[in-house]
Amino acid sequence: MKAPKTLQDAILYFADADNCLQYMVDRRWPEGVVCPTCERKDPTFLKSQGKWQCKSAHAKRQFTVKVGTIFEDSPLGLEKWLPAVWLITNAKNGVSSYELSRSLGVTQKTAWFMLHRIREAMKQDTSHKFGFGGPVESDETYVGPNPQKMHKDRKARMQAKDGLKGEYVGKTAIHGMLGRELRQVRAKVMPNVRRDSLQESILNNETPFAKVYTDELSGYDGLEKQFIHKVVNHSIEHVRGQVHTQGIENFWSLLNAAFAELTLLLSHSILIVTSPNRYSVFTTVRPKTTHLPTPTVSLVCSCRPLTSASPMQR
C-alpha cells in the first residue's frame, strides 16, 4: 500500500498492527525478509509471536522488524511509532513533545524520547563538502533575546562581554550555507562574524572553485581567490538572475519563528520540517550565557520522506 497522504489516512492505517508490520517489511525488505545477523533470505515467520526465525544456527536467530532500527529496545508498538514519524515529517514548523504526547496518548517523557530518536534517524552524513552539486548560498544571522526588553544592567553587562551593540546585544551569531542542488542546509554557531571566522567555515564546507553567493558583508571579501564568488548588494537589489541569498534567508525566517516560540534557557533541539521534497532541519543552538560554552558545531541536515527505508534504520 502507498504511504498515507493525510492525517486521517495515517490514523486509520497505522491503527492496525498488521498494517504497521507489513508497512515496515515492504520498506525495509522490499525483496524479501533477510536475517539481520547472517543475511540469510529464507527465515520462517512465527505468526503467533510476530517474529521471524532464521534457519541457520547462531545467536539471535529470532528477530523482529524493529531490530536494527530506531524502534529497537522500545516497548512502544509500531502503531505509536509510525504515526509519530508521519506527524513529524509532515509538520511544517515542527512538533513539540507536548503536542506529540496529546496526539498519540502517551506521556510527555515518552514523546520526548520518541522525538529524539526520530530526529537522530533523520540526520544525514555531512562529511562531504558542498560545491559539486551547484551554487551555494552563504549568510549569517543572530538569534537570542530582544535587547529592547532587557533590564539596562543586564544589557550593559552583555554589551561589555560580547562587544556587540544595538539589536545584536546578547545574541548568538550563526553562519549558514545552503546547497541549492543538494537541497541541504548546514549551520554553525559562530563566536563572531568576522572575516577569519566566516571564511574558515566556508573553506571547511565547500570545495575550491565552487560558486558561492553572498551579500555585501565585508567578512566575505577575498573569497574570489578560492571560489567563484558573486555578491548581491541588498542596499540596491535582492536578486540578480541566479545570484541571491533568498533560500538561506527563508531558512533563517523559519528558524527565528521557531525560536520566537521557545524560552532560551539551556539548549534547544529544533526540528523544522516542510514537505519531503523541501528542507528538513535539525539543529542544536545554545544562547550566550555566563556558564554555558558555545558549541563548536551545529549541523542542519536534509530529510528524506517516510516512504524511504533509511529513516527507519540507524
Short mmCIF file of N, CA, C and O in Angstrom, two decimals, residues 197-300:
data_model
loop_
_atom_site.label_atom_id
_atom_site.label_comp_id
_atom_site.label_asym_id
_atom_site.label_seq_id
_atom_site.Cartn_x
_atom_site.Cartn_y
_atom_site.Cartn_z
N SER A 197 36.61 34.07 10.78
CA SER A 197 35.66 33.05 11.23
C SER A 197 34.75 32.58 10.10
O SER A 197 34.55 31.38 9.89
N LEU A 198 34.20 33.53 9.35
CA LEU A 198 33.29 33.17 8.26
C LEU A 198 34.00 32.39 7.16
O LEU A 198 33.49 31.36 6.68
N GLN A 199 35.17 32.84 6.78
CA GLN A 199 35.84 32.18 5.66
C GLN A 199 36.40 30.82 6.05
O GLN A 199 36.48 29.91 5.21
N GLU A 200 36.76 30.64 7.31
CA GLU A 200 37.17 29.31 7.76
C GLU A 200 36.00 28.33 7.68
O GLU A 200 36.16 27.18 7.27
N SER A 201 34.81 28.79 8.07
CA SER A 201 33.62 27.95 7.99
C SER A 201 33.31 27.58 6.55
O SER A 201 32.96 26.43 6.25
N ILE A 202 33.44 28.53 5.64
CA ILE A 202 33.17 28.26 4.22
C ILE A 202 34.20 27.29 3.65
O ILE A 202 33.86 26.34 2.93
N LEU A 203 35.47 27.48 3.98
CA LEU A 203 36.53 26.60 3.47
C LEU A 203 36.34 25.17 3.95
O LEU A 203 36.66 24.22 3.24
N ASN A 204 35.81 24.99 5.16
CA ASN A 204 35.62 23.65 5.71
C ASN A 204 34.42 22.93 5.11
O ASN A 204 34.28 21.71 5.31
N ASN A 205 33.55 23.65 4.41
CA ASN A 205 32.32 23.04 3.92
C ASN A 205 32.13 23.13 2.42
O ASN A 205 31.16 22.56 1.90
N GLU A 206 33.01 23.82 1.71
CA GLU A 206 32.83 23.98 0.27
C GLU A 206 34.11 23.64 -0.47
O GLU A 206 35.21 23.91 0.01
N THR A 207 33.96 23.06 -1.64
CA THR A 207 35.11 22.70 -2.46
C THR A 207 35.67 23.93 -3.17
O THR A 207 34.92 24.87 -3.47
N PRO A 208 36.97 23.96 -3.45
CA PRO A 208 37.56 25.10 -4.16
C PRO A 208 36.90 25.31 -5.52
O PRO A 208 36.49 24.37 -6.19
N PHE A 209 36.78 26.57 -5.90
CA PHE A 209 36.22 27.00 -7.19
C PHE A 209 34.73 26.71 -7.33
O PHE A 209 34.19 26.71 -8.43
N ALA A 210 34.06 26.46 -6.20
CA ALA A 210 32.61 26.32 -6.22
C ALA A 210 31.98 27.71 -6.34
O ALA A 210 32.60 28.73 -6.00
N LYS A 211 30.74 27.76 -6.80
CA LYS A 211 30.02 29.03 -6.88
C LYS A 211 29.46 29.37 -5.50
O LYS A 211 28.73 28.57 -4.91
N VAL A 212 29.82 30.53 -5.00
CA VAL A 212 29.37 30.97 -3.68
C VAL A 212 28.68 32.32 -3.83
O VAL A 212 29.27 33.27 -4.35
N TYR A 213 27.43 32.39 -3.38
CA TYR A 213 26.65 33.63 -3.45
C TYR A 213 26.47 34.17 -2.04
O TYR A 213 26.01 33.45 -1.14
N THR A 214 26.82 35.44 -1.83
CA THR A 214 26.71 36.06 -0.51
C THR A 214 26.13 37.46 -0.66
O THR A 214 25.95 37.97 -1.77
N ASP A 215 25.89 38.10 0.50
CA ASP A 215 25.53 39.51 0.48
C ASP A 215 26.81 40.34 0.53
O ASP A 215 27.91 39.82 0.39
N GLU A 216 26.66 41.64 0.80
CA GLU A 216 27.80 42.55 0.70
C GLU A 216 28.62 42.66 1.99
O GLU A 216 29.50 43.52 2.11
N LEU A 217 28.39 41.79 2.97
CA LEU A 217 29.14 41.85 4.22
C LEU A 217 30.64 41.77 3.95
O LEU A 217 31.11 40.94 3.17
N SER A 218 31.41 42.64 4.62
CA SER A 218 32.85 42.70 4.37
C SER A 218 33.58 41.42 4.77
O SER A 218 34.69 41.16 4.31
N GLY A 219 32.96 40.61 5.63
CA GLY A 219 33.58 39.36 6.04
C GLY A 219 33.77 38.38 4.91
O GLY A 219 34.57 37.43 5.02
N TYR A 220 33.07 38.58 3.79
CA TYR A 220 33.20 37.69 2.64
C TYR A 220 34.22 38.19 1.62
O TYR A 220 34.47 37.52 0.61
N ASP A 221 34.81 39.35 1.86
CA ASP A 221 35.80 39.88 0.92
C ASP A 221 37.00 38.94 0.82
O ASP A 221 37.52 38.46 1.84
N GLY A 222 37.44 38.68 -0.38
CA GLY A 222 38.59 37.80 -0.59
C GLY A 222 38.23 36.38 -0.97
O GLY A 222 39.11 35.59 -1.30
N LEU A 223 36.94 36.03 -0.93
CA LEU A 223 36.54 34.67 -1.30
C LEU A 223 36.82 34.36 -2.77
O LEU A 223 36.98 33.20 -3.15
N GLU A 224 36.90 35.41 -3.60
CA GLU A 224 37.12 35.20 -5.03
C GLU A 224 38.49 34.57 -5.32
O GLU A 224 38.73 34.08 -6.43
N LYS A 225 39.37 34.54 -4.34
CA LYS A 225 40.68 33.91 -4.54
C LYS A 225 40.58 32.39 -4.63
O LYS A 225 41.43 31.75 -5.25
N GLN A 226 39.55 31.81 -3.98
CA GLN A 226 39.41 30.36 -3.97
C GLN A 226 38.07 29.87 -4.50
O GLN A 226 37.91 28.66 -4.70
N PHE A 227 37.12 30.78 -4.70
CA PHE A 227 35.80 30.38 -5.16
C PHE A 227 35.34 31.32 -6.27
O PHE A 227 35.92 32.39 -6.49
N ILE A 228 34.29 30.89 -6.96
CA ILE A 228 33.61 31.78 -7.91
C ILE A 228 32.60 32.57 -7.08
O ILE A 228 31.48 32.12 -6.85
N HIS A 229 33.01 33.72 -6.61
CA HIS A 229 32.25 34.47 -5.62
C HIS A 229 31.42 35.56 -6.30
O HIS A 229 31.95 36.41 -7.01
N LYS A 230 30.11 35.52 -6.08
CA LYS A 230 29.20 36.53 -6.59
C LYS A 230 28.49 37.20 -5.42
O LYS A 230 28.07 36.52 -4.47
N VAL A 231 28.36 38.53 -5.48
CA VAL A 231 27.80 39.30 -4.38
C VAL A 231 26.53 39.99 -4.83
O VAL A 231 26.47 40.55 -5.94
N VAL A 232 25.50 39.97 -3.98
CA VAL A 232 24.29 40.75 -4.21
C VAL A 232 24.22 41.82 -3.13
O VAL A 232 24.26 41.52 -1.93
N ASN A 233 24.18 43.07 -3.55
CA ASN A 233 24.15 44.20 -2.62
C ASN A 233 22.71 44.49 -2.23
O ASN A 233 21.92 45.00 -3.03
N HIS A 234 22.35 44.18 -1.00
CA HIS A 234 20.96 44.31 -0.57
C HIS A 234 20.50 45.76 -0.44
O HIS A 234 19.30 46.01 -0.35
N SER A 235 21.42 46.70 -0.44
CA SER A 235 21.00 48.10 -0.42
C SER A 235 20.53 48.56 -1.80
O SER A 235 19.88 49.60 -1.92
N ILE A 236 20.83 47.76 -2.82
CA ILE A 236 20.44 48.10 -4.20
C ILE A 236 19.45 47.09 -4.76
O ILE A 236 18.45 47.46 -5.37
N GLU A 237 19.71 45.80 -4.54
CA GLU A 237 18.89 44.75 -5.11
C GLU A 237 18.94 43.52 -4.21
O GLU A 237 19.84 43.38 -3.37
N HIS A 238 17.98 42.63 -4.39
CA HIS A 238 17.96 41.38 -3.63
C HIS A 238 18.18 40.17 -4.53
O HIS A 238 18.61 39.13 -4.05
N VAL A 239 17.87 40.30 -5.81
CA VAL A 239 18.04 39.20 -6.75
C VAL A 239 18.64 39.74 -8.04
O VAL A 239 18.18 40.77 -8.56
N ARG A 240 19.67 39.06 -8.54
CA ARG A 240 20.25 39.40 -9.84
C ARG A 240 20.44 38.09 -10.60
O ARG A 240 21.46 37.42 -10.49
N GLY A 241 19.40 37.72 -11.35
CA GLY A 241 19.44 36.43 -12.04
C GLY A 241 19.45 35.29 -11.02
O GLY A 241 18.57 35.19 -10.17
N GLN A 242 20.47 34.43 -11.09
CA GLN A 242 20.61 33.33 -10.15
C GLN A 242 21.40 33.73 -8.90
O GLN A 242 21.54 32.92 -7.98
N VAL A 243 21.90 34.95 -8.88
CA VAL A 243 22.70 35.40 -7.74
C VAL A 243 21.79 36.02 -6.69
O VAL A 243 21.27 37.12 -6.86
N HIS A 244 21.59 35.30 -5.61
CA HIS A 244 20.78 35.79 -4.49
C HIS A 244 20.99 34.88 -3.29
O HIS A 244 21.60 33.81 -3.40
N THR A 245 20.50 35.31 -2.14
CA THR A 245 20.58 34.52 -0.91
C THR A 245 19.18 34.31 -0.32
O THR A 245 19.03 34.16 0.89
N GLN A 246 18.18 34.27 -1.18
CA GLN A 246 16.80 34.16 -0.71
C GLN A 246 16.52 32.81 -0.05
O GLN A 246 15.72 32.72 0.88
N GLY A 247 17.18 31.75 -0.52
CA GLY A 247 16.94 30.43 0.05
C GLY A 247 17.39 30.33 1.49
O GLY A 247 16.64 29.88 2.37
N ILE A 248 18.62 30.75 1.78
CA ILE A 248 19.12 30.68 3.15
C ILE A 248 18.40 31.67 4.05
O ILE A 248 18.18 31.41 5.24
N GLU A 249 17.97 32.80 3.50
CA GLU A 249 17.22 33.77 4.31
C GLU A 249 15.84 33.24 4.65
O GLU A 249 15.30 33.54 5.72
N ASN A 250 15.25 32.45 3.76
CA ASN A 250 13.98 31.80 4.08
C ASN A 250 14.17 30.81 5.23
O ASN A 250 13.32 30.69 6.12
N PHE A 251 15.30 30.11 5.22
CA PHE A 251 15.61 29.21 6.33
C PHE A 251 15.75 29.97 7.64
O PHE A 251 15.26 29.55 8.68
N TRP A 252 16.41 31.13 7.60
CA TRP A 252 16.54 31.94 8.82
C TRP A 252 15.18 32.35 9.36
O TRP A 252 14.97 32.39 10.58
N SER A 253 14.26 32.69 8.47
CA SER A 253 12.93 33.11 8.92
C SER A 253 12.22 31.97 9.64
O SER A 253 11.54 32.19 10.65
N LEU A 254 12.37 30.74 9.13
CA LEU A 254 11.77 29.59 9.81
C LEU A 254 12.43 29.34 11.16
O LEU A 254 11.77 29.05 12.16
N LEU A 255 13.76 29.46 11.19
CA LEU A 255 14.48 29.24 12.44
C LEU A 255 14.11 30.27 13.49
O LEU A 255 13.86 29.95 14.65
N ASN A 256 14.06 31.54 13.10
CA ASN A 256 13.71 32.60 14.04
C ASN A 256 12.27 32.48 14.51
O ASN A 256 11.95 32.80 15.66
N ALA A 257 11.38 32.00 13.62
CA ALA A 257 9.99 31.79 14.03
C ALA A 257 9.90 30.70 15.09
O ALA A 257 9.11 30.79 16.03
N ALA A 258 10.73 29.66 14.94
CA ALA A 258 10.74 28.59 15.93
C ALA A 258 11.31 29.09 17.25
O ALA A 258 10.79 28.77 18.33
N PHE A 259 12.36 29.90 17.20
CA PHE A 259 12.95 30.44 18.42
C PHE A 259 12.00 31.39 19.13
O PHE A 259 12.03 31.51 20.35
N ALA A 260 11.17 32.07 18.37
CA ALA A 260 10.25 33.02 18.98
C ALA A 260 9.25 32.33 19.89
O ALA A 260 8.68 32.94 20.79
N GLU A 261 9.02 31.02 19.68
CA GLU A 261 8.06 30.28 20.47
C GLU A 261 8.72 29.53 21.63
O GLU A 261 8.07 28.79 22.35
N LEU A 262 10.02 29.71 21.80
CA LEU A 262 10.74 28.98 22.84
C LEU A 262 11.30 29.93 23.88
O LEU A 262 11.55 31.10 23.62
N THR A 263 11.53 29.43 25.06
CA THR A 263 12.23 30.18 26.09
C THR A 263 13.68 29.75 26.07
O THR A 263 13.99 28.57 26.24
N LEU A 264 14.60 30.68 25.84
CA LEU A 264 16.01 30.34 25.74
C LEU A 264 16.60 30.17 27.14
O LEU A 264 16.98 31.14 27.79
N LEU A 265 16.69 28.93 27.60
CA LEU A 265 17.23 28.67 28.93
C LEU A 265 18.58 27.97 28.84
O LEU A 265 19.61 28.55 29.14
N LEU A 266 18.57 26.71 28.44
CA LEU A 266 19.83 25.96 28.41
C LEU A 266 20.23 25.64 26.98
O LEU A 266 21.18 26.17 26.47
N SER A 267 19.52 24.73 26.34
CA SER A 267 19.81 24.40 24.95
C SER A 267 18.51 23.97 24.31
O SER A 267 17.56 23.60 24.98
N HIS A 268 18.49 23.99 22.98
CA HIS A 268 17.26 23.70 22.26
C HIS A 268 17.57 22.77 21.09
O HIS A 268 18.55 22.93 20.40
N SER A 269 16.70 21.81 20.89
CA SER A 269 16.76 20.98 19.70
C SER A 269 15.52 21.28 18.89
O SER A 269 14.41 21.04 19.35
N ILE A 270 15.69 21.82 17.72
CA ILE A 270 14.57 22.31 16.93
C ILE A 270 14.45 21.50 15.66
O ILE A 270 15.42 21.31 14.95
N LEU A 271 13.26 21.03 15.39
CA LEU A 271 13.01 20.30 14.16
C LEU A 271 12.06 21.11 13.30
O LEU A 271 10.96 21.41 13.72
N ILE A 272 12.50 21.48 12.12
CA ILE A 272 11.66 22.23 11.20
C ILE A 272 11.52 21.39 9.95
O ILE A 272 12.50 21.12 9.27
N VAL A 273 10.32 20.96 9.64
CA VAL A 273 10.12 20.07 8.51
C VAL A 273 9.07 20.65 7.59
O VAL A 273 8.02 21.10 8.04
N THR A 274 9.35 20.66 6.30
CA THR A 274 8.34 21.01 5.33
C THR A 274 7.94 19.73 4.63
O THR A 274 7.89 18.68 5.24
N SER A 275 7.67 19.76 3.36
CA SER A 275 7.31 18.55 2.64
C SER A 275 8.56 17.71 2.41
O SER A 275 9.68 18.21 2.52
N PRO A 276 8.41 16.41 2.05
CA PRO A 276 9.59 15.56 1.84
C PRO A 276 10.52 16.08 0.76
O PRO A 276 11.68 15.72 0.73
N ASN A 277 10.03 16.92 -0.15
CA ASN A 277 10.86 17.43 -1.23
C ASN A 277 11.53 18.75 -0.89
O ASN A 277 12.21 19.33 -1.71
N ARG A 278 11.29 19.24 0.33
CA ARG A 278 11.90 20.50 0.72
C ARG A 278 12.80 20.27 1.92
O ARG A 278 13.24 19.16 2.17
N TYR A 279 13.07 21.32 2.68
CA TYR A 279 14.09 21.21 3.70
C TYR A 279 13.54 20.68 5.01
O TYR A 279 12.45 21.00 5.42
N SER A 280 14.36 19.88 5.65
CA SER A 280 14.08 19.43 7.00
C SER A 280 15.30 19.77 7.83
O SER A 280 16.42 19.52 7.43
N VAL A 281 15.08 20.35 8.98
CA VAL A 281 16.18 20.93 9.72
C VAL A 281 16.27 20.35 11.12
O VAL A 281 15.26 20.24 11.81
N PHE A 282 17.44 19.95 11.50
CA PHE A 282 17.67 19.57 12.89
C PHE A 282 18.90 20.32 13.36
O PHE A 282 19.97 20.17 12.82
N THR A 283 18.74 21.15 14.35
CA THR A 283 19.87 21.96 14.80
C THR A 283 19.84 22.12 16.30
O THR A 283 18.78 22.12 16.91
N THR A 284 20.98 22.24 16.90
CA THR A 284 21.09 22.50 18.32
C THR A 284 21.87 23.79 18.51
O THR A 284 22.99 23.91 18.03
N VAL A 285 21.27 24.75 19.19
CA VAL A 285 21.89 26.06 19.38
C VAL A 285 21.78 26.44 20.84
O VAL A 285 20.72 26.31 21.44
N ARG A 286 22.85 26.91 21.42
CA ARG A 286 22.82 27.39 22.79
C ARG A 286 22.96 28.90 22.81
O ARG A 286 23.81 29.45 22.11
N PRO A 287 22.16 29.58 23.62
CA PRO A 287 22.31 31.03 23.72
C PRO A 287 23.54 31.38 24.52
O PRO A 287 24.11 30.55 25.22
N LYS A 288 23.95 32.62 24.42
CA LYS A 288 25.10 33.07 25.18
C LYS A 288 24.71 33.28 26.64
O LYS A 288 23.81 34.04 26.95
N THR A 289 25.37 32.57 27.53
CA THR A 289 25.17 32.77 28.96
C THR A 289 26.54 32.80 29.62
O THR A 289 27.55 32.52 29.00
N THR A 290 26.55 33.08 30.89
CA THR A 290 27.83 33.19 31.58
C THR A 290 28.39 31.83 31.97
O THR A 290 29.55 31.72 32.30
N HIS A 291 27.55 30.77 31.95
CA HIS A 291 28.00 29.48 32.46
C HIS A 291 27.96 28.36 31.43
O HIS A 291 28.28 27.23 31.75
N LEU A 292 27.55 28.66 30.19
CA LEU A 292 27.49 27.61 29.18
C LEU A 292 28.44 27.92 28.04
O LEU A 292 28.44 29.04 27.52
N PRO A 293 29.25 26.95 27.62
CA PRO A 293 30.13 27.18 26.47
C PRO A 293 29.34 27.17 25.18
O PRO A 293 28.28 26.55 25.09
N THR A 294 29.85 27.85 24.17
CA THR A 294 29.22 27.82 22.86
C THR A 294 29.64 26.55 22.14
O THR A 294 30.83 26.26 22.05
N PRO A 295 28.71 25.74 21.64
CA PRO A 295 29.10 24.51 20.94
C PRO A 295 29.87 24.84 19.67
O PRO A 295 29.64 25.85 19.03
N THR A 296 30.79 23.97 19.32
CA THR A 296 31.64 24.24 18.17
C THR A 296 30.92 24.03 16.86
O THR A 296 31.11 24.77 15.91
N VAL A 297 30.07 23.01 16.78
CA VAL A 297 29.41 22.72 15.52
C VAL A 297 27.94 22.43 15.77
O VAL A 297 27.58 21.78 16.73
N SER A 298 27.11 22.95 14.92
CA SER A 298 25.69 22.66 14.96
C SER A 298 25.24 22.34 13.55
O SER A 298 25.33 23.17 12.66
N LEU A 299 24.81 21.12 13.32
CA LEU A 299 24.53 20.67 11.96
C LEU A 299 23.06 20.82 11.63
O LEU A 299 22.19 20.63 12.47
N VAL A 300 22.80 21.12 10.39
CA VAL A 300 21.45 21.19 9.87
C VAL A 300 21.39 20.25 8.68
O VAL A 300 22.16 20.39 7.75
#
